Amino acid sequence: MCQVTELRPYASARKQGLRLGLPQATVVRMVARERASGLSGNGVAGELRQQAMQQRTPPAPGAA
């Protein structure tokens, strides 16, 4: 029997990982680990996107 693997979670996470400067192998392992736990793998891209947005967001004026 064949197994079909969706590539979208890997591609999305890879794109977000590049924004953070993460190695591609690390991102692929993160997605594979999430998929092995029964999830879709899309959460990795979401987490990486949040991290990238936090790095790009300048601090609010007056925040110390």
Tab-separated table of C-alpha atoms in Angstrom:
chain	number	residue	atom	x	y	z
A	1	MET	CA	0.000	0.000	0.000
A	2	CYS	CA	1.214	3.517	-0.751
A	3	GLN	CA	1.465	6.393	1.656
A	4	VAL	CA	0.830	9.939	0.458
A	5	THR	CA	2.762	12.706	2.159
A	6	GLU	CA	1.567	16.273	1.879
A	7	LEU	CA	4.420	18.586	0.964
A	8	ARG	CA	2.666	21.833	1.851
A	9	PRO	CA	3.557	21.727	5.587
A	10	TYR	CA	7.212	21.140	4.707
A	11	ALA	CA	7.276	23.923	2.107
A	12	SER	CA	5.526	26.415	4.379
A	13	ALA	CA	7.769	25.641	7.333
A	14	ARG	CA	10.873	25.815	5.117
A	15	LYS	CA	9.861	29.280	3.905
A	16	GLN	CA	9.347	30.519	7.456
A	17	GLY	CA	12.556	28.846	8.624
A	18	LEU	CA	14.519	30.712	5.952
A	19	ARG	CA	13.222	33.994	7.386
A	20	LEU	CA	14.716	32.989	10.733
A	21	GLY	CA	17.935	31.590	9.283
A	22	LEU	CA	17.211	28.031	10.437
A	23	PRO	CA	18.813	25.097	8.614
A	24	GLN	CA	16.408	23.305	6.286
A	25	ALA	CA	17.159	19.936	7.908
A	26	THR	CA	16.099	21.274	11.303
A	27	VAL	CA	12.790	22.541	9.948
A	28	VAL	CA	12.093	19.254	8.150
A	29	ARG	CA	12.727	17.329	11.364
A	30	MET	CA	10.376	19.639	13.261
A	31	VAL	CA	7.573	19.014	10.738
A	32	ALA	CA	8.256	15.271	10.661
A	33	ARG	CA	8.114	15.103	14.459
A	34	GLU	CA	4.788	16.944	14.525
A	35	ARG	CA	3.349	14.704	11.779
A	36	ALA	CA	4.531	11.598	13.650
A	37	SER	CA	2.545	12.755	16.666
A	38	GLY	CA	-0.618	12.732	14.558
A	39	LEU	CA	-0.876	16.412	13.663
A	40	SER	CA	-0.818	17.929	10.179
A	41	GLY	CA	2.579	19.633	10.496
A	42	ASN	CA	1.173	23.069	9.688
A	43	GLY	CA	1.695	24.223	13.259
A	44	VAL	CA	5.450	24.358	12.727
A	45	ALA	CA	5.097	27.007	10.018
A	46	GLY	CA	2.753	28.954	12.265
A	47	GLU	CA	5.174	28.874	15.180
A	48	LEU	CA	8.091	29.914	12.988
A	49	ARG	CA	6.021	32.714	11.468
A	50	GLN	CA	5.203	34.034	14.938
A	51	GLN	CA	8.889	33.964	15.876
A	52	ALA	CA	9.831	35.810	12.688
A	53	MET	CA	7.178	38.453	13.309
A	54	GLN	CA	8.378	38.969	16.881
A	55	GLN	CA	11.938	39.486	15.682
A	56	ARG	CA	10.841	42.057	13.105
A	57	THR	CA	8.478	43.980	15.364
A	58	PRO	CA	10.157	47.071	16.797
A	59	PRO	CA	9.604	47.717	20.503
A	60	ALA	CA	6.752	50.021	21.398
A	61	PRO	CA	7.719	53.612	22.244
A	62	GLY	CA	8.319	53.950	25.950
A	63	ALA	CA	8.624	50.202	26.501
A	64	ALA	CA	11.657	49.283	28.510
